[in-house]
Tab-separated table of C-alpha atoms in Angstrom:
chain	number	residue	atom	x	y	z
B	1	MET	CA	-14.543	18.470	35.135
B	2	ARG	CA	-11.013	18.502	33.685
B	3	SER	CA	-9.267	21.871	33.756
B	4	THR	CA	-8.813	23.569	30.368
B	5	LEU	CA	-5.622	25.261	31.512
B	6	VAL	CA	-2.532	23.775	29.843
B	7	PRO	CA	0.933	24.336	31.318
B	8	ILE	CA	3.201	26.594	29.271
B	9	ALA	CA	5.739	23.795	28.912
B	10	ARG	CA	3.140	21.521	27.353
B	11	ARG	CA	2.010	24.191	24.901
B	12	LEU	CA	5.587	24.767	23.847
B	13	ALA	CA	6.102	21.022	23.427
B	14	VAL	CA	3.054	20.763	21.179
B	15	VAL	CA	4.147	23.726	19.031
B	16	LEU	CA	7.668	22.370	18.685
B	17	GLY	CA	6.261	18.941	17.865
B	18	LEU	CA	4.102	20.323	15.066
B	19	LEU	CA	7.062	22.221	13.619
B	20	LEU	CA	9.135	19.043	13.746
B	21	VAL	CA	6.379	17.077	11.977
B	22	ALA	CA	6.161	19.698	9.224
B	23	SER	CA	9.884	19.443	8.601
B	24	MET	CA	9.818	15.635	8.634
B	25	LEU	CA	7.116	15.492	5.973
B	26	ALA	CA	9.518	17.093	3.507
B	27	ALA	CA	12.565	15.103	4.601
B	28	PRO	CA	13.951	12.254	2.504
B	29	ALA	CA	12.962	8.755	3.626
B	30	HIS	CA	14.988	5.568	3.826
B	31	ALA	CA	16.399	4.081	0.650
B	32	ALA	CA	14.290	1.297	-0.814
B	33	LYS	CA	14.451	-0.728	-4.008
B	34	PRO	CA	11.566	-0.120	-6.433
B	35	SER	CA	9.208	-3.073	-6.294
B	36	SER	CA	5.955	-4.379	-7.684
B	37	PRO	CA	3.573	-5.856	-5.075
B	38	LYS	CA	4.806	-9.238	-3.829
B	39	ARG	CA	2.458	-10.055	-0.927
B	40	PHE	CA	-0.048	-7.275	-0.642
B	41	GLY	CA	-3.737	-6.538	-0.350
B	42	GLY	CA	-4.889	-2.950	-0.771
B	43	TYR	CA	-5.521	-0.173	-3.258
B	44	ALA	CA	-3.776	1.048	-6.401
B	45	PHE	CA	-4.317	3.770	-8.935
B	46	ASP	CA	-3.025	4.298	-12.440
B	47	THR	CA	-3.017	7.435	-14.507
B	48	CYS	CA	-1.669	8.311	-17.928
B	49	VAL	CA	0.904	10.900	-16.823
B	50	SER	CA	2.738	10.080	-13.602
B	51	PRO	CA	2.090	12.849	-11.041
B	52	SER	CA	4.744	15.207	-9.746
B	53	ASN	CA	6.701	14.501	-6.585
B	54	GLU	CA	4.619	17.090	-4.751
B	55	VAL	CA	1.357	15.408	-5.747
B	56	MET	CA	2.694	11.972	-4.840
B	57	ASP	CA	3.790	13.250	-1.430
B	58	ALA	CA	0.340	14.723	-0.786
B	59	TRP	CA	-1.387	11.524	-1.895
B	60	ASN	CA	0.975	9.417	0.174
B	61	VAL	CA	-0.295	10.919	3.433
B	62	ALA	CA	-3.904	11.587	2.400
B	63	SER	CA	-5.006	8.831	0.008
B	64	PRO	CA	-5.702	5.130	0.607
B	65	TYR	CA	-3.382	4.188	-2.270
B	66	THR	CA	-0.104	2.337	-1.777
B	67	VAL	CA	0.448	1.180	-5.381
B	68	VAL	CA	0.754	3.298	-8.533
B	69	GLY	CA	0.675	2.143	-12.149
B	70	ILE	CA	3.351	3.679	-14.378
B	71	TYR	CA	3.710	3.411	-18.152
B	72	THR	CA	7.288	2.288	-18.672
B	73	SER	CA	7.449	0.854	-22.216
B	74	GLY	CA	5.674	-0.133	-25.419
B	75	ASN	CA	5.147	1.204	-28.936
B	76	SER	CA	1.431	1.831	-28.296
B	77	ARG	CA	1.765	3.974	-25.188
B	78	TYR	CA	0.013	7.276	-25.450
B	79	CYS	CA	1.977	8.467	-22.417
B	80	ASP	CA	5.482	7.764	-23.631
B	81	GLU	CA	8.567	9.606	-22.344
B	82	SER	CA	7.818	12.667	-24.453
B	83	LYS	CA	4.553	13.165	-22.539
B	84	GLN	CA	5.957	12.327	-19.095
B	85	PRO	CA	7.453	15.422	-17.439
B	86	HIS	CA	7.986	13.639	-14.112
B	87	LEU	CA	8.495	9.914	-14.692
B	88	SER	CA	12.154	8.877	-14.547
B	89	PRO	CA	14.328	6.348	-12.689
B	90	ALA	CA	15.021	9.068	-10.088
B	91	TRP	CA	11.272	9.674	-9.656
B	92	VAL	CA	10.647	5.952	-9.161
B	93	GLN	CA	13.474	5.693	-6.615
B	94	ARG	CA	12.160	8.688	-4.695
B	95	GLN	CA	8.647	7.269	-4.500
B	96	ALA	CA	9.949	3.827	-3.515
B	97	SER	CA	11.825	5.452	-0.637
B	98	ARG	CA	8.511	6.886	0.524
B	99	GLY	CA	6.790	3.507	0.550
B	100	TRP	CA	5.110	3.351	-2.857
B	101	LEU	CA	4.837	0.096	-4.819
B	102	PHE	CA	4.521	0.060	-8.615
B	103	LEU	CA	2.813	-1.595	-11.564
B	104	PRO	CA	5.255	-1.163	-14.509
B	105	ILE	CA	2.958	-1.253	-17.551
B	106	HIS	CA	3.978	-2.250	-21.084
B	107	VAL	CA	1.596	-1.161	-23.854
B	108	GLY	CA	2.949	-2.700	-27.014
B	109	TYR	CA	1.406	-4.485	-29.974
B	110	GLN	CA	-2.369	-4.741	-29.777
B	111	ALA	CA	-4.764	-7.250	-31.305
B	112	PRO	CA	-4.774	-7.236	-35.134
B	113	CYS	CA	-8.526	-6.568	-35.053
B	114	PHE	CA	-8.170	-3.644	-32.642
B	115	ASP	CA	-10.264	-0.541	-33.513
B	116	SER	CA	-8.833	0.722	-36.805
B	117	LYS	CA	-9.327	4.376	-35.808
B	118	SER	CA	-6.644	4.038	-33.171
B	119	SER	CA	-2.990	4.807	-33.849
B	120	LYS	CA	-1.794	1.848	-31.753
B	121	GLU	CA	0.539	-0.691	-33.299
B	122	ARG	CA	-1.038	-4.067	-34.091
B	123	MET	CA	0.370	-7.556	-33.937
B	124	SER	CA	0.366	-9.696	-37.044
B	125	TYR	CA	-2.291	-12.214	-38.042
B	126	ASP	CA	0.638	-14.411	-38.990
B	127	LEU	CA	1.295	-16.438	-35.838
B	128	THR	CA	5.014	-16.778	-36.449
B	129	LYS	CA	5.351	-13.012	-36.805
B	130	ALA	CA	3.093	-12.426	-33.800
B	131	ARG	CA	5.354	-14.639	-31.700
B	132	ALA	CA	8.444	-12.722	-32.840
B	133	GLN	CA	6.738	-9.409	-32.033
B	134	ALA	CA	5.892	-10.702	-28.561
B	135	ARG	CA	9.489	-11.698	-27.852
B	136	ALA	CA	10.693	-8.271	-28.931
B	137	ASP	CA	8.067	-6.609	-26.728
B	138	ALA	CA	9.057	-8.802	-23.781
B	139	ASP	CA	12.709	-7.832	-24.162
B	140	GLU	CA	11.741	-4.164	-24.265
B	141	ALA	CA	9.486	-4.497	-21.203
B	142	VAL	CA	12.235	-6.140	-19.157
B	143	ARG	CA	14.906	-3.673	-20.265
B	144	SER	CA	12.696	-0.736	-19.356
B	145	ALA	CA	11.737	-2.244	-16.008
B	146	ALA	CA	15.413	-2.728	-15.180
B	147	ARG	CA	16.192	0.853	-16.260
B	148	TYR	CA	13.580	2.129	-13.821
B	149	GLY	CA	15.168	0.109	-11.025
B	150	PHE	CA	13.007	-3.024	-10.914
B	151	ALA	CA	15.212	-6.052	-10.274
B	152	LYS	CA	14.570	-9.638	-11.306
B	153	GLY	CA	11.627	-11.212	-9.521
B	154	ASN	CA	9.416	-8.162	-10.009
B	155	ALA	CA	6.432	-8.167	-12.336
B	156	VAL	CA	5.848	-6.303	-15.580
B	157	TYR	CA	2.273	-5.817	-16.748
B	158	LEU	CA	1.307	-6.522	-20.345
B	159	ASP	CA	-1.560	-4.282	-21.504
B	160	ILE	CA	-3.815	-5.875	-24.138
B	161	GLU	CA	-6.774	-3.610	-24.797
B	162	TRP	CA	-10.263	-4.876	-25.627
B	163	TYR	CA	-10.685	-6.736	-28.925
B	164	ASP	CA	-13.415	-8.754	-30.592
B	165	ARG	CA	-13.063	-12.349	-29.420
B	166	GLY	CA	-15.577	-13.348	-32.082
B	167	ASN	CA	-12.822	-12.943	-34.658
B	168	ALA	CA	-11.117	-16.352	-34.471
B	169	ARG	CA	-7.961	-15.346	-36.366
B	170	CYS	CA	-7.568	-12.254	-34.209
B	171	SER	CA	-8.030	-14.273	-31.000
B	172	ALA	CA	-5.441	-16.815	-32.152
B	173	SER	CA	-2.877	-14.047	-32.684
B	174	VAL	CA	-3.537	-12.543	-29.258
B	175	MET	CA	-3.183	-15.877	-27.467
B	176	THR	CA	0.026	-16.653	-29.378
B	177	PHE	CA	1.380	-13.230	-28.475
B	178	ILE	CA	0.569	-13.625	-24.754
B	179	ASP	CA	2.109	-17.105	-24.647
B	180	ALA	CA	5.362	-15.917	-26.257
B	181	PHE	CA	5.536	-12.735	-24.169
B	182	VAL	CA	5.122	-14.606	-20.872
B	183	GLN	CA	7.618	-17.268	-21.880
B	184	ARG	CA	10.266	-14.687	-22.783
B	185	VAL	CA	9.752	-12.577	-19.639
B	186	HIS	CA	9.990	-15.701	-17.486
B	187	GLN	CA	13.261	-16.548	-19.217
B	188	ARG	CA	14.485	-13.127	-18.093
B	189	ASP	CA	13.481	-14.004	-14.477
B	190	TYR	CA	10.677	-11.478	-14.217
B	191	LYS	CA	6.986	-12.165	-13.607
B	192	VAL	CA	4.052	-11.154	-15.784
B	193	GLY	CA	0.730	-9.595	-14.933
B	194	LEU	CA	-1.780	-9.610	-17.779
B	195	TYR	CA	-3.958	-6.503	-17.999
B	196	SER	CA	-7.019	-6.565	-20.249
B	197	SER	CA	-10.764	-6.132	-20.324
B	198	ALA	CA	-12.361	-8.892	-18.305
B	199	SER	CA	-14.365	-9.983	-21.349
B	200	ALA	CA	-11.341	-10.002	-23.676
B	201	ALA	CA	-7.873	-11.457	-23.010
B	202	ILE	CA	-8.619	-12.156	-19.335
B	203	GLN	CA	-11.537	-14.432	-20.144
B	204	ALA	CA	-9.655	-16.037	-23.042
B	205	VAL	CA	-6.646	-16.939	-20.914
B	206	ASP	CA	-8.834	-18.152	-18.033
B	207	GLU	CA	-10.744	-20.420	-20.415
B	208	ALA	CA	-7.457	-21.763	-21.782
B	209	ARG	CA	-6.290	-22.657	-18.309
B	210	HIS	CA	-9.555	-24.370	-17.457
B	211	ALA	CA	-9.203	-26.298	-20.709
B	212	ASN	CA	-5.695	-27.295	-19.586
B	213	ARG	CA	-4.163	-25.919	-22.752
B	214	LYS	CA	-0.848	-27.709	-23.199
B	215	GLY	CA	2.371	-25.828	-23.800
B	216	PHE	CA	0.885	-22.442	-22.944
B	217	ASP	CA	2.815	-20.101	-20.640
B	218	PHE	CA	0.265	-18.497	-18.347
B	219	PRO	CA	0.783	-15.118	-16.648
B	220	ASP	CA	1.473	-14.950	-12.929
B	221	GLN	CA	-1.177	-12.331	-12.195
B	222	MET	CA	-4.473	-11.317	-13.785
B	223	TRP	CA	-5.393	-7.635	-13.845
B	224	PHE	CA	-8.926	-7.342	-15.162
B	225	ALA	CA	-10.656	-4.138	-16.198
B	226	TRP	CA	-14.342	-4.267	-15.315
B	227	THR	CA	-15.801	-0.915	-14.322
B	228	ASN	CA	-18.588	-2.241	-12.117
B	229	ARG	CA	-17.412	0.090	-9.302
B	230	LYS	CA	-17.059	-2.811	-6.895
B	231	ALA	CA	-13.749	-2.737	-5.046
B	232	ASN	CA	-13.226	-6.490	-4.912
B	233	THR	CA	-11.350	-9.095	-6.937
B	234	ASP	CA	-14.361	-11.213	-7.908
B	235	GLY	CA	-14.068	-11.404	-11.695
B	236	ARG	CA	-16.995	-13.709	-12.357
B	237	PRO	CA	-18.442	-14.414	-14.892
B	238	TYR	CA	-15.312	-13.482	-16.875
B	239	LEU	CA	-12.623	-14.713	-14.506
B	240	ALA	CA	-13.590	-17.739	-12.433
B	241	ASN	CA	-12.461	-18.077	-8.838
B	242	THR	CA	-10.589	-21.292	-9.645
B	243	PHE	CA	-7.199	-19.864	-10.612
B	244	TRP	CA	-5.258	-16.700	-9.735
B	245	ARG	CA	-7.339	-16.262	-6.583
B	246	ARG	CA	-4.186	-15.124	-4.753
B	247	ASP	CA	-2.863	-12.999	-7.610
B	248	ARG	CA	-5.368	-10.671	-9.207
B	249	LEU	CA	-6.061	-6.981	-9.603
B	250	HIS	CA	-9.358	-5.332	-10.456
B	251	GLN	CA	-9.638	-1.984	-12.228
B	252	TYR	CA	-13.138	-1.151	-11.061
B	253	HIS	CA	-13.679	2.567	-11.739
B	254	ASN	CA	-12.107	4.442	-14.645
B	255	ASN	CA	-11.378	8.044	-15.556
B	256	VAL	CA	-12.504	9.597	-12.289
B	257	ALA	CA	-11.152	12.884	-10.915
B	258	VAL	CA	-10.113	12.466	-7.283
B	259	SER	CA	-8.560	14.943	-4.868
B	260	TYR	CA	-6.384	14.149	-1.859
B	261	GLY	CA	-4.395	16.661	0.131
B	262	GLY	CA	-5.726	19.391	-2.136
B	263	ARG	CA	-4.235	17.760	-5.260
B	264	LYS	CA	-6.641	16.541	-7.963
B	265	VAL	CA	-5.702	13.766	-10.403
B	266	THR	CA	-7.808	11.846	-12.934
B	267	ILE	CA	-7.195	8.167	-12.255
B	268	ASP	CA	-8.369	4.606	-12.689
B	269	LYS	CA	-9.115	2.937	-9.355
B	270	ASN	CA	-7.871	-0.573	-8.596
B	271	VAL	CA	-7.979	-3.092	-5.788
B	272	VAL	CA	-5.059	-5.507	-5.449
B	273	THR	CA	-4.534	-8.977	-4.009
B	274	VAL	CA	-1.069	-10.333	-4.796
B	275	GLY	CA	0.687	-13.236	-3.104
B	276	GLY	CA	-2.485	-14.017	-1.204
B	277	GLY	CA	-2.691	-10.508	0.224
B	278	SER	CA	-0.915	-8.784	3.095
B	279	LYS	CA	0.346	-11.136	5.778
B	280	ALA	CA	1.000	-10.038	9.332
B	281	LYS	CA	4.451	-10.347	10.809
B	282	LYS	CA	5.019	-11.717	14.288
B	283	GLU	CA	4.403	-9.177	17.007
B	284	GLN	CA	7.562	-8.045	18.759
B	285	LYS	CA	7.780	-8.392	22.518
B	286	VAL	CA	9.260	-5.896	24.978
B	287	CYS	CA	11.149	-7.260	27.990
B	288	GLY	CA	9.774	-10.656	26.994
B	289	ILE	CA	6.228	-9.323	27.332
B	290	THR	CA	3.540	-9.122	24.663
B	291	PRO	CA	2.682	-5.410	24.690
B	292	THR	CA	-0.887	-5.898	23.451
B	293	LEU	CA	-3.409	-5.920	26.295
B	294	LYS	CA	-7.177	-6.263	26.192
B	295	ARG	CA	-7.350	-2.962	28.024
B	296	TYR	CA	-4.895	-0.453	29.394
B	297	ARG	CA	-6.188	0.338	32.874
B	298	SER	CA	-5.205	3.276	35.043
B	299	LEU	CA	-2.383	2.401	37.444
B	300	LYS	CA	-1.016	3.966	40.614
B	301	ALA	CA	0.865	3.103	43.806
B	302	GLY	CA	-0.205	-0.336	45.012
B	303	SER	CA	-1.062	-1.660	41.509
B	304	ARG	CA	0.487	-4.935	40.476
B	305	GLY	CA	0.295	-7.343	37.565
B	306	GLY	CA	1.433	-7.868	34.004
B	307	ASP	CA	0.329	-4.401	32.935
B	308	VAL	CA	2.487	-2.835	35.662
B	309	LYS	CA	5.427	-4.852	34.391
B	310	LEU	CA	4.740	-3.640	30.853
B	311	LEU	CA	4.496	-0.040	32.049
B	312	GLN	CA	7.822	-0.339	33.863
B	313	CYS	CA	9.454	-1.845	30.800
B	314	LEU	CA	8.174	0.918	28.516
B	315	LEU	CA	9.349	3.584	30.948
B	316	LYS	CA	12.787	1.980	31.128
B	317	ARG	CA	13.009	1.846	27.335
B	318	ALA	CA	12.055	5.528	27.248
B	319	GLY	CA	15.104	6.350	29.358
B	320	HIS	CA	13.464	6.677	32.774
B	321	ARG	CA	14.751	4.718	35.745
B	322	ALA	CA	12.259	1.964	36.388
B	323	THR	CA	12.766	-1.572	37.617
B	324	VAL	CA	10.670	-4.266	35.928
B	325	THR	CA	9.043	-6.057	38.866
B	326	GLY	CA	5.302	-6.077	38.157
B	327	ARG	CA	4.701	-4.144	41.380
B	328	TRP	CA	4.306	-0.390	41.546
B	329	ASN	CA	7.086	0.830	43.814
B	330	ALA	CA	8.707	4.160	44.631
B	331	ARG	CA	11.000	3.918	41.626
B	332	THR	CA	7.956	3.444	39.379
B	333	THR	CA	6.433	6.624	40.793
B	334	LYS	CA	9.620	8.556	40.062
B	335	ALA	CA	9.841	7.156	36.542
B	336	VAL	CA	6.209	7.986	35.799
B	337	ASN	CA	6.567	11.524	37.080
B	338	SER	CA	9.820	11.957	35.158
B	339	TYR	CA	8.110	10.842	31.959
B	340	ARG	CA	5.105	13.087	32.600
B	341	ALA	CA	7.444	16.010	33.169
B	342	SER	CA	9.162	15.323	29.843
B	343	LEU	CA	5.768	15.817	28.165
B	344	GLY	CA	5.008	18.965	30.140
B	345	TRP	CA	2.294	17.217	32.144
B	346	LYS	CA	1.347	17.589	35.779
B	347	GLN	CA	3.124	15.020	37.968
B	348	THR	CA	0.188	12.999	39.323
B	349	SER	CA	2.132	9.817	40.204
B	350	SER	CA	-0.317	7.786	38.110
B	351	ALA	CA	-0.583	6.169	34.701
B	352	SER	CA	-3.831	6.791	32.859
B	353	ARG	CA	-4.867	6.317	29.231
B	354	PRO	CA	-3.066	9.418	27.918
B	355	LEU	CA	0.196	8.159	29.414
B	356	TRP	CA	-0.322	4.672	27.968
B	357	THR	CA	-1.074	6.262	24.591
B	358	ALA	CA	2.093	8.332	24.642
B	359	LEU	CA	4.306	5.475	25.830
B	360	LEU	CA	2.971	2.806	23.496
B	361	SER	CA	3.347	5.015	20.414
B	362	ARG	CA	7.027	5.775	20.952
B	363	GLY	CA	9.296	4.608	18.131
B	364	LYS	CA	10.101	5.194	14.490
B	365	THR	CA	7.300	7.028	12.689
B	366	PRO	CA	6.685	6.038	9.035
B	367	ILE	CA	5.639	8.693	6.541
B	368	ALA	CA	2.251	7.023	6.210
B	369	LEU	CA	0.546	3.777	7.138
B	370	LYS	CA	-2.505	2.710	5.172
B	371	ARG	CA	-4.477	-0.278	3.892
B	372	GLY	CA	-2.316	-3.339	3.301
B	373	LYS	CA	0.707	-2.212	5.312
B	374	VAL	CA	2.188	-4.682	7.799
B	375	GLY	CA	4.976	-4.795	10.369
B	376	GLU	CA	5.944	-3.461	13.787
B	377	PRO	CA	4.615	0.083	13.215
B	378	VAL	CA	1.159	-1.360	12.437
B	379	HIS	CA	1.120	-3.430	15.635
B	380	ARG	CA	2.256	-0.362	17.560
B	381	LEU	CA	-0.375	1.860	15.964
B	382	GLN	CA	-3.205	-0.590	16.636
B	383	ARG	CA	-2.353	-1.152	20.302
B	384	THR	CA	-1.891	2.597	20.816
B	385	LEU	CA	-5.280	3.346	19.280
B	386	ARG	CA	-6.764	0.775	21.627
B	387	ALA	CA	-5.146	2.550	24.586
B	388	ALA	CA	-6.534	5.838	23.242
B	389	GLY	CA	-10.065	4.416	23.392
B	390	GLN	CA	-10.628	3.235	19.824
B	391	SER	CA	-12.146	-0.160	19.059
B	392	VAL	CA	-9.528	-1.951	16.978
B	393	GLN	CA	-8.085	-5.447	16.705
B	394	VAL	CA	-4.309	-5.749	16.974
B	395	THR	CA	-3.683	-7.883	13.880
B	396	GLY	CA	-0.479	-6.409	12.478
B	397	ILE	CA	-2.290	-5.709	9.190
B	398	TYR	CA	-3.631	-2.260	8.399
B	399	ASP	CA	-7.135	-3.448	7.577
B	400	ALA	CA	-10.531	-1.822	7.140
B	401	ARG	CA	-11.228	-1.686	10.897
B	402	THR	CA	-7.895	0.005	11.497
B	403	ALA	CA	-8.700	2.587	8.831
B	404	VAL	CA	-12.030	3.319	10.557
B	405	ALA	CA	-10.310	3.666	13.942
B	406	VAL	CA	-7.648	5.990	12.504
B	407	ARG	CA	-10.262	8.188	10.880
B	408	ALA	CA	-12.199	8.407	14.171
B	409	TYR	CA	-9.023	9.260	16.071
B	410	ARG	CA	-8.086	11.937	13.569
B	411	ARG	CA	-11.492	13.571	14.028
B	412	ASN	CA	-11.096	13.444	17.808
B	413	VAL	CA	-7.794	15.332	17.706
B	414	GLY	CA	-8.784	17.810	14.992
B	415	LEU	CA	-6.901	16.329	12.027
B	416	PRO	CA	-8.297	15.959	8.478
B	417	GLY	CA	-10.470	12.864	8.203
B	418	TYR	CA	-8.132	10.688	6.151
B	419	GLN	CA	-7.853	6.955	6.750
B	420	THR	CA	-4.054	7.040	6.821
B	421	ALA	CA	-1.773	7.274	9.846
B	422	ASP	CA	0.772	9.936	8.952
B	423	ARG	CA	3.300	11.696	11.152
B	424	ARG	CA	0.681	14.109	12.447
B	425	VAL	CA	-1.213	11.142	13.852
B	426	TRP	CA	1.952	9.825	15.496
B	427	ALA	CA	2.709	13.273	16.928
B	428	ALA	CA	-0.766	13.410	18.483
B	429	LEU	CA	-0.433	9.883	19.897
B	430	GLN	CA	3.008	10.573	21.314
B	431	ALA	CA	1.585	13.653	22.998
B	432	GLY	CA	-1.032	11.393	24.639
B	433	ARG	CA	-3.950	13.027	22.893
B	434	ARG	CA	-7.233	11.121	22.831
């Protein structure tokens, strides 16, 4: 049975590590340009009033969401600037620096047959006037997006609420408006996502594309509202799977109060697939070696092989004197014991799973990794979880299986059962905890 006694040095290291993590959570992150999703598959939320920085920080480490919808422009916004105590270009920049992506939403002229009890502005039945209104709205949407920091190439999202498609004149105005809006935004070198009820503008535009409507400027993305509570992007029977399969968003559950990190917000839930979804980047090698192994076995004097070579390389990169030979030699023993001592561990002259876990997880620690994230930190997280005993594929994409493995690991080490890998997870991994 393993002893429960922990050396004083190790306890101090753990305490200092937790204090460091707490300070890092409040520290500013790297600068990043605000961006709409370009190639991403994951979760988004939108809410009328953009949350405070404190709420966004809590949700960043606790929630599965990577994308947030923000209401940036339009004469029919309920949540305009006067009702937005937090939303500003500085707020957007701060959230971008913490890894958030955005859906800049324009709520302008609505269908002429829109519910008359609403105070929203309505487009004209006159098609020439409707086209002029659309161009003006497009200019406003692009100007506002630029003011909030979104450069050319990003998307703005045109919000057309539900309307009666049985009204032919009304439908004609809406389609004219969408065509002119998309054309103008494209001229300004931005992209367009069309948001609407699946049975309204989404279905109308999809039918127009299937009919090969000539001279019509179609949106780049389709964001359909269908509150069937299914977190997928299957829009049938309203949106066929013929077009926009790589570029669609589904608002599947509306007006639901959700709490993460002790902060409750009423949101609409969305699932996102843009650009075909998240795509893994090539795994980086160390010392010319692929660091992902099927298993990370225990090693000691006399061991040899590719895993010994990887161990020696990782020790060398960690600043301990090891020669990369693939054979465990006296210098390997010294390097292992030196590394163990740096963690406050007993010097056993061996490399077991805790040591692999600590070594493999070394590196830059993002504020939070979650569904849809890609890149070197994801590869590193997945292979480290594997070394720690979790069943996970090293794909380079933070997928559903990775989220399950992270949640299981968090439970094992006494952390809240989120599905995100925040700096507390990295601190536990780098301490070799399993």
